[in-house]
CSV table of C-alpha atoms in Angstrom, one decimal:
chain,number,residue,atom,x,y,z
A,76,MET,CA,59.5,103.0,22.3
A,77,SER,CA,62.6,101.4,20.8
A,78,LYS,CA,65.9,102.4,22.3
A,79,ASP,CA,67.3,102.6,18.8
A,80,LYS,CA,65.1,105.6,18.1
A,81,VAL,CA,66.0,107.5,21.3
A,82,THR,CA,68.2,110.5,20.5
A,83,MET,CA,69.4,113.6,22.2
A,84,LYS,CA,67.0,115.5,20.0
A,85,LEU,CA,64.1,113.4,21.2
A,86,ILE,CA,65.1,114.0,24.9
A,87,ALA,CA,65.4,117.7,24.2
A,88,ASN,CA,62.1,117.9,22.5
A,89,LYS,CA,60.3,116.1,25.3
A,90,LEU,CA,61.7,118.5,27.9
A,91,GLY,CA,61.4,121.7,25.7
A,92,LEU,CA,65.2,122.2,25.9
A,93,SER,CA,68.0,122.6,23.4
A,94,ILE,CA,70.2,119.6,22.3
A,95,ASN,CA,73.1,121.5,23.7
A,96,ALA,CA,71.5,121.4,27.2
A,97,VAL,CA,71.0,117.7,26.9
A,98,SER,CA,74.6,117.2,25.8
A,99,ILE,CA,75.9,119.3,28.8
A,100,ALA,CA,73.9,117.1,31.2
A,101,LEU,CA,75.0,113.8,29.6
A,102,ASN,CA,78.7,114.9,29.6
A,103,ASN,CA,78.5,116.2,33.1
A,104,LYS,CA,79.6,119.7,32.2
A,105,GLU,CA,78.8,123.0,33.7
A,106,GLY,CA,76.2,125.3,32.1
A,107,ILE,CA,72.8,124.2,33.4
A,108,SER,CA,71.2,124.0,36.8
A,109,GLU,CA,71.4,120.8,38.9
A,110,ARG,CA,67.7,120.4,38.9
A,111,LYS,CA,67.6,120.6,35.1
A,112,ARG,CA,70.6,118.2,34.9
A,113,MET,CA,68.7,115.6,36.9
A,114,GLU,CA,65.6,116.0,34.9
A,115,ILE,CA,67.5,115.3,31.7
A,116,LEU,CA,69.4,112.4,33.1
A,117,LYS,CA,66.3,110.8,34.6
A,118,LEU,CA,64.5,111.0,31.2
A,119,ALA,CA,67.5,109.7,29.4
A,120,ASP,CA,67.6,106.7,31.7
A,121,LYS,CA,63.8,106.1,31.5
A,122,LEU,CA,63.9,106.1,27.7
A,123,GLY,CA,66.9,103.7,27.6
A,124,TYR,CA,69.4,106.2,26.2
A,125,LEU,CA,71.9,105.4,28.9
A,126,ASP,CA,71.7,101.7,28.1
A,127,LYS,CA,72.2,102.5,24.4
A,128,PHE,CA,75.2,104.7,25.2
A,129,PRO,CA,76.7,103.4,28.5
A,130,TYR,CA,79.6,105.8,28.5
A,131,TYR,CA,77.0,108.4,29.7
A,132,LYS,CA,76.1,106.3,32.7
A,133,PRO,CA,78.7,107.9,35.0
A,134,SER,CA,77.0,111.3,34.6
A,135,PHE,CA,73.8,109.7,35.8
A,136,ALA,CA,75.4,107.7,38.5
A,137,ASN,CA,77.2,110.8,39.9
A,138,LYS,CA,73.8,112.2,40.9
A,139,ASN,CA,72.2,109.1,42.3
A,140,VAL,CA,72.3,107.4,45.7
A,141,CYS,CA,70.8,104.0,46.3
A,142,VAL,CA,69.0,103.4,49.7
A,143,ILE,CA,68.4,99.8,50.7
A,144,LEU,CA,66.3,98.5,53.6
A,145,GLN,CA,64.2,95.6,54.5
A,146,SER,CA,60.5,96.0,53.8
A,147,MET,CA,59.6,95.4,57.5
A,148,TYR,CA,61.6,98.5,58.5
A,149,PHE,CA,59.6,100.6,56.1
A,150,LYS,CA,56.5,99.7,58.2
A,151,ASP,CA,58.0,101.5,61.1
A,152,ALA,CA,56.5,104.9,60.4
A,153,TYR,CA,58.0,106.6,63.4
A,154,PHE,CA,61.7,105.6,63.3
A,155,TYR,CA,63.0,104.4,60.0
A,156,SER,CA,60.8,106.7,58.0
A,157,LYS,CA,62.3,109.7,59.9
A,158,ILE,CA,65.8,108.4,58.9
A,159,LEU,CA,64.7,108.3,55.3
A,160,ILE,CA,63.4,111.9,55.5
A,161,GLY,CA,66.8,113.0,56.7
A,162,ILE,CA,68.5,111.1,53.8
A,163,GLU,CA,66.1,112.7,51.3
A,164,GLU,CA,66.6,116.2,52.7
A,165,GLU,CA,70.4,116.1,52.8
A,166,SER,CA,70.6,114.4,49.4
A,167,GLY,CA,68.5,117.1,47.9
A,168,ILE,CA,70.6,119.8,49.4
A,169,ASN,CA,73.6,118.2,47.9
A,170,HIS,CA,71.9,117.7,44.5
A,171,TYR,CA,71.6,113.9,44.7
A,172,ASN,CA,68.6,111.8,43.7
A,173,VAL,CA,67.6,109.0,46.0
A,174,ILE,CA,66.6,105.6,44.6
A,175,ILE,CA,64.9,103.5,47.4
A,176,ASN,CA,65.0,99.7,47.1
A,177,PHE,CA,63.2,97.3,49.5
A,178,TYR,CA,64.0,93.6,50.0
A,179,GLU,CA,62.7,90.7,52.1
A,180,ASP,CA,65.1,89.0,54.5
A,181,GLY,CA,66.0,85.6,53.0
A,182,ASN,CA,65.2,86.8,49.5
A,183,PHE,CA,67.8,89.4,48.6
A,184,ALA,CA,68.9,90.5,45.1
A,185,VAL,CA,71.4,93.3,44.4
A,186,PRO,CA,69.3,96.2,43.1
A,187,ASN,CA,69.5,96.8,39.3
A,188,CYS,CA,70.7,100.4,39.9
A,189,ILE,CA,73.8,99.0,41.5
A,190,GLU,CA,74.3,96.2,39.0
A,191,ASN,CA,74.0,98.6,36.2
A,192,ARG,CA,76.2,101.1,38.0
A,193,LYS,CA,73.7,103.9,37.9
A,194,VAL,CA,74.5,105.1,41.4
A,195,SER,CA,77.6,106.7,43.0
A,196,GLY,CA,76.9,105.7,46.6
A,197,ILE,CA,74.8,103.3,48.7
A,198,ILE,CA,73.1,103.8,52.1
A,199,ILE,CA,71.8,100.7,53.9
A,200,VAL,CA,69.2,101.4,56.6
A,201,GLY,CA,68.7,98.9,59.4
A,202,ASN,CA,70.0,95.4,59.9
A,203,ILE,CA,71.4,93.5,56.9
A,204,ARG,CA,73.1,90.1,56.8
A,205,ASP,CA,76.8,90.1,56.2
A,206,GLU,CA,76.4,87.8,53.2
A,207,TYR,CA,74.2,90.4,51.5
A,208,LEU,CA,76.6,93.2,52.4
A,209,ILE,CA,79.5,91.2,50.9
A,210,LYS,CA,77.5,90.9,47.6
A,211,ILE,CA,77.0,94.7,47.4
A,212,LYS,CA,80.6,95.4,48.4
A,213,GLN,CA,81.8,93.5,45.3
A,214,PHE,CA,80.7,96.5,43.1
A,215,ASN,CA,83.2,98.8,44.8
A,216,ILE,CA,80.6,101.6,45.3
A,217,PRO,CA,80.9,103.5,48.6
A,218,ILE,CA,78.5,102.3,51.3
A,219,VAL,CA,77.3,103.7,54.6
A,220,LEU,CA,75.2,101.7,57.1
A,221,VAL,CA,72.6,103.4,59.3
A,222,ASP,CA,71.4,102.0,62.6
A,223,HIS,CA,73.6,99.0,61.9
A,224,SER,CA,77.3,98.1,62.0
A,225,SER,CA,78.8,95.0,60.6
A,226,LEU,CA,81.2,93.0,62.8
A,227,LEU,CA,82.6,91.1,59.8
A,228,VAL,CA,82.7,93.6,56.9
A,229,PRO,CA,84.4,96.9,57.6
A,230,THR,CA,81.9,99.6,56.5
A,231,ASP,CA,81.2,103.2,57.5
A,232,SER,CA,78.3,103.4,59.8
A,233,ILE,CA,76.0,105.9,61.6
A,234,MET,CA,74.6,104.7,65.0
A,235,SER,CA,72.9,106.2,68.0
A,236,ASP,CA,74.6,105.6,71.3
A,237,ASN,CA,72.4,102.6,72.1
A,238,LYS,CA,74.5,101.2,74.9
A,239,LEU,CA,74.7,104.5,76.8
A,240,GLY,CA,71.0,105.2,76.3
A,241,SER,CA,69.7,102.1,77.9
A,242,TYR,CA,72.5,102.2,80.6
A,243,ILE,CA,71.3,105.7,81.5
A,244,ALA,CA,67.6,104.5,81.5
A,245,THR,CA,68.4,101.5,83.7
A,246,GLU,CA,70.5,103.5,86.2
A,247,TYR,CA,67.8,106.1,86.4
A,248,LEU,CA,65.3,103.4,87.6
A,249,VAL,CA,67.8,101.9,90.1
A,250,HIS,CA,68.4,105.4,91.6
A,251,LYS,CA,64.6,105.7,92.0
A,252,GLY,CA,64.6,102.5,94.1
A,253,PHE,CA,63.6,100.0,91.4
A,254,LEU,CA,65.4,96.7,91.9
A,255,ASN,CA,63.0,94.4,90.1
A,256,ILE,CA,63.7,95.4,86.5
A,257,GLY,CA,63.1,93.5,83.2
A,258,PHE,CA,63.8,94.1,79.5
A,259,PHE,CA,61.2,93.9,76.8
A,260,GLY,CA,62.4,93.5,73.2
A,261,ASP,CA,63.4,91.2,70.3
A,262,LEU,CA,67.2,90.7,70.2
A,263,ASN,CA,66.8,89.1,66.7
A,264,TYR,CA,65.4,92.3,65.2
A,265,SER,CA,68.5,94.5,64.9
A,266,LEU,CA,72.0,95.2,66.2
A,267,SER,CA,70.6,98.4,67.9
A,268,ILE,CA,68.3,96.3,70.1
A,269,ASN,CA,71.2,94.1,71.1
A,270,GLU,CA,73.3,97.1,72.0
A,271,ARG,CA,70.4,98.5,74.1
A,272,PHE,CA,70.1,95.2,75.9
A,273,PHE,CA,73.9,95.3,76.5
A,274,GLY,CA,73.5,98.7,78.1
A,275,PHE,CA,70.7,97.4,80.3
A,276,HIS,CA,72.8,94.4,81.3
A,277,GLU,CA,75.8,96.4,82.2
A,278,ALA,CA,73.8,98.9,84.2
A,279,LEU,CA,72.4,96.1,86.4
A,280,LYS,CA,75.8,94.6,86.8
A,281,ASN,CA,77.4,97.9,87.9
A,282,ASN,CA,74.5,99.1,90.1
A,283,MET,CA,73.2,95.9,91.8
A,284,ASN,CA,75.1,93.4,93.9
A,285,PHE,CA,75.2,90.2,91.9
A,286,GLU,CA,77.8,87.7,93.1
A,287,ASN,CA,78.4,86.3,89.6
A,288,SER,CA,77.3,86.5,86.0
A,289,ASN,CA,75.0,83.5,86.3
A,290,LEU,CA,72.9,85.2,89.0
A,291,LEU,CA,72.6,88.3,86.8
A,292,ASN,CA,71.7,86.3,83.7
A,293,ASN,CA,69.1,84.3,85.6
A,294,PHE,CA,67.7,87.6,87.2
A,295,ILE,CA,67.2,89.0,83.7
A,296,ALA,CA,65.8,85.8,82.2
A,297,ASP,CA,63.1,85.6,84.9
A,298,ARG,CA,61.9,89.1,84.3
A,299,SER,CA,62.4,89.7,80.6
A,300,VAL,CA,61.1,89.0,77.1
A,301,LEU,CA,64.0,88.8,74.7
A,302,TYR,CA,62.8,87.1,71.6
A,303,ASP,CA,59.8,86.7,69.3
A,304,THR,CA,58.1,90.0,69.9
A,305,GLU,CA,58.8,92.3,67.0
A,306,ASP,CA,56.3,90.8,64.6
A,307,PHE,CA,53.6,91.2,67.2
A,308,VAL,CA,54.6,94.8,67.8
A,309,ILE,CA,54.7,95.7,64.1
A,310,ASN,CA,51.3,94.1,63.5
A,311,SER,CA,49.8,95.5,66.8
A,312,ASP,CA,48.9,92.0,67.9
A,313,ILE,CA,48.0,92.9,71.6
A,314,ASP,CA,46.6,89.4,72.3
A,315,LYS,CA,49.9,87.8,71.4
A,316,ILE,CA,51.8,90.3,73.6
A,317,ILE,CA,49.5,89.5,76.5
A,318,GLU,CA,50.3,85.8,76.0
A,319,ILE,CA,54.0,86.6,76.2
A,320,ILE,CA,53.6,88.7,79.3
A,321,LYS,CA,51.8,85.8,81.0
A,322,GLN,CA,54.8,83.6,80.4
A,323,ILE,CA,57.2,85.9,82.3
A,324,LYS,CA,58.3,84.1,85.4
A,325,ILE,CA,58.5,87.2,87.6
A,326,ILE,CA,56.6,90.3,86.5
A,327,PRO,CA,59.0,93.2,87.2
A,328,ASP,CA,58.2,96.6,88.8
A,329,ALA,CA,59.7,98.3,85.7
A,330,PHE,CA,60.6,97.5,82.1
A,331,ILE,CA,63.3,98.9,79.9
A,332,CYS,CA,61.9,98.5,76.3
A,333,SER,CA,63.9,98.0,73.1
A,334,ASN,CA,62.0,100.9,71.4
A,335,ASP,CA,59.0,103.2,71.9
A,336,SER,CA,56.8,101.0,69.7
A,337,ALA,CA,57.5,98.0,71.9
A,338,ALA,CA,56.9,100.2,75.0
A,339,LEU,CA,53.5,101.5,73.7
A,340,HIS,CA,52.3,98.0,72.8
A,341,LEU,CA,53.5,96.7,76.2
A,342,ILE,CA,51.6,99.4,78.0
A,343,LYS,CA,48.4,98.6,76.1
A,344,ALA,CA,48.8,94.9,76.8
A,345,LEU,CA,49.5,95.5,80.5
A,346,ASN,CA,46.5,97.8,80.8
A,347,SER,CA,44.3,95.1,79.2
A,348,ILE,CA,45.2,92.6,82.0
A,349,GLY,CA,44.7,95.0,84.8
A,350,TYR,CA,48.1,96.7,85.4
A,351,SER,CA,48.2,100.5,85.9
A,352,ILE,CA,51.1,102.4,84.4
A,353,PRO,CA,53.2,103.7,86.3
A,354,ASN,CA,51.4,102.8,89.6
A,355,ASP,CA,52.0,99.1,89.2
A,356,ILE,CA,54.7,98.9,86.5
A,357,SER,CA,57.0,101.7,85.2
A,358,ILE,CA,58.0,101.7,81.5
A,359,ILE,CA,60.9,103.4,79.7
A,360,GLY,CA,61.1,103.4,75.9
A,361,PHE,CA,63.8,104.3,73.4
A,362,ASP,CA,63.7,106.6,70.3
A,363,ASP,CA,61.3,109.4,71.4
A,364,ILE,CA,58.8,108.9,68.6
A,365,VAL,CA,55.9,111.3,68.2
A,366,LEU,CA,53.4,108.9,69.8
A,367,SER,CA,55.4,109.0,73.0
A,368,THR,CA,53.8,112.3,73.9
A,369,LEU,CA,50.3,111.4,72.6
A,370,ILE,CA,49.5,108.5,75.0
A,371,SER,CA,48.5,108.6,78.6
A,372,PRO,CA,50.7,108.4,80.6
A,373,LYS,CA,53.3,110.1,78.3
A,374,LEU,CA,56.3,107.9,77.8
A,375,THR,CA,59.6,108.4,79.5
A,376,THR,CA,62.2,107.5,76.8
A,377,ILE,CA,65.6,108.0,75.3
A,378,MET,CA,65.7,110.6,72.6
A,379,VAL,CA,67.4,109.6,69.3
A,380,ASN,CA,67.8,112.3,66.6
A,381,LYS,CA,66.5,110.1,63.7
A,382,GLU,CA,66.6,112.7,60.9
A,383,LEU,CA,70.1,113.6,61.9
A,384,MET,CA,71.1,110.0,61.5
A,385,GLY,CA,69.9,110.2,57.9
A,386,LYS,CA,71.6,113.5,57.2
A,387,LYS,CA,74.9,112.3,58.7
A,388,ALA,CA,74.7,109.2,56.5
A,389,VAL,CA,74.6,111.3,53.4
A,390,ASP,CA,77.4,113.5,54.6
A,391,LYS,CA,79.5,110.5,55.4
A,392,LEU,CA,78.7,109.0,52.0
A,393,ILE,CA,79.8,112.1,50.1
A,394,PHE,CA,83.0,112.1,52.1
A,395,ARG,CA,83.6,108.5,51.3
A,396,MET,CA,83.0,109.1,47.6
A,397,LYS,CA,85.8,111.7,47.6
A,398,ASN,CA,88.1,109.8,50.0
A,399,LYS,CA,87.9,106.1,49.2
A,400,GLU,CA,91.2,105.3,50.8
A,401,GLU,CA,90.5,106.8,54.2
A,402,PRO,CA,90.0,104.5,57.2
A,403,VAL,CA,86.4,103.2,57.9
A,404,GLU,CA,84.6,105.3,60.6
A,405,ASN,CA,81.8,104.3,62.9
A,406,THR,CA,80.0,107.5,63.9
A,407,ILE,CA,78.0,107.4,67.2
A,408,LEU,CA,75.4,110.1,67.8
A,409,SER,CA,74.5,111.2,71.3
A,410,VAL,CA,71.2,110.4,73.1
A,411,LYS,CA,69.5,111.7,76.2
A,412,LEU,CA,66.8,110.7,78.7
A,413,ILE,CA,63.5,112.4,78.4
A,414,GLU,CA,61.5,112.2,81.6
A,415,ARG,CA,57.7,112.1,81.3
A,416,ASP,CA,55.0,110.2,83.2
A,417,SER,CA,55.4,106.5,82.6
A,418,VAL,CA,57.9,106.0,85.5
A,419,ALA,CA,56.7,106.4,89.1
A,420,LYS,CA,58.3,109.0,91.2
A,421,SER,CA,60.0,106.4,93.3
A,422,LYS,CA,59.6,102.7,94.1
A,423,GLU,CA,58.9,103.6,97.7
A,424,ALA,CA,56.1,106.1,96.8
């Protein structure tokens, strides 16, 4: 249909509404429900009416939030999908429509809804390169990062307390008598995993007697897998994970894992080559996804309130829309250890 032929009357007829109702929605005035307003604005955008009359775009933008994340994060059905659910629910409560955009790392383009200024806020979920963030920032639309925080570009963020979580988990193992502990995860995957590794590192440093940092770093390197694992975890490639395990110089008595998915795949790989969990090796995950309670043994892990992260992101974004000059804030949400069956009662047992 030609944009030239799109009129308020056509929009009204398609929705069974009056022209007055369409006008109220387009001019962002009171007099209709928020649900009806979004229905009108969505159809107006779909039919090209907002491109024909761009001065109505702010009314549409005021009800839209753009969510951006890498495609690979969307494959994580147990962590990032829960964050998206929280974003959707809180956006709906506050009468915002969510427009989700995926991209491949190394092939980023600013979403059309941002370039055309059809959104009033942006939520970026998971890791994003600073160069991409800078491109988005140029549009001066409020942004909130979730499960990521930029060290270069000041931006509001919502994070779980990753450092404390893995510190608690590592100290928990040490207090049970485990002194041969490794880390399993991919430090290139996200800032969160780097923070979790940092907490693990600090817990070893503060609870075990290393004479210097070189000895600590060598201890970790001999017992850990720190790179090139996440693709194998995402694709459930157990054979590749087994190959990685066989390259570890010293198999530890316990692993702190970067997340529950990594922990579950590590358990499966270890079982395949003859190790019993937790009799031979104890495992602690991070995130407390649903599958943690569905495997045997049930996974000891660090609980992260994933839906709350999404909801807090929306709340922060709404605050930022109304308070653009306030200082940037990094919000850290608490975590806690969930004890289950994947850790032996004690190393001496």
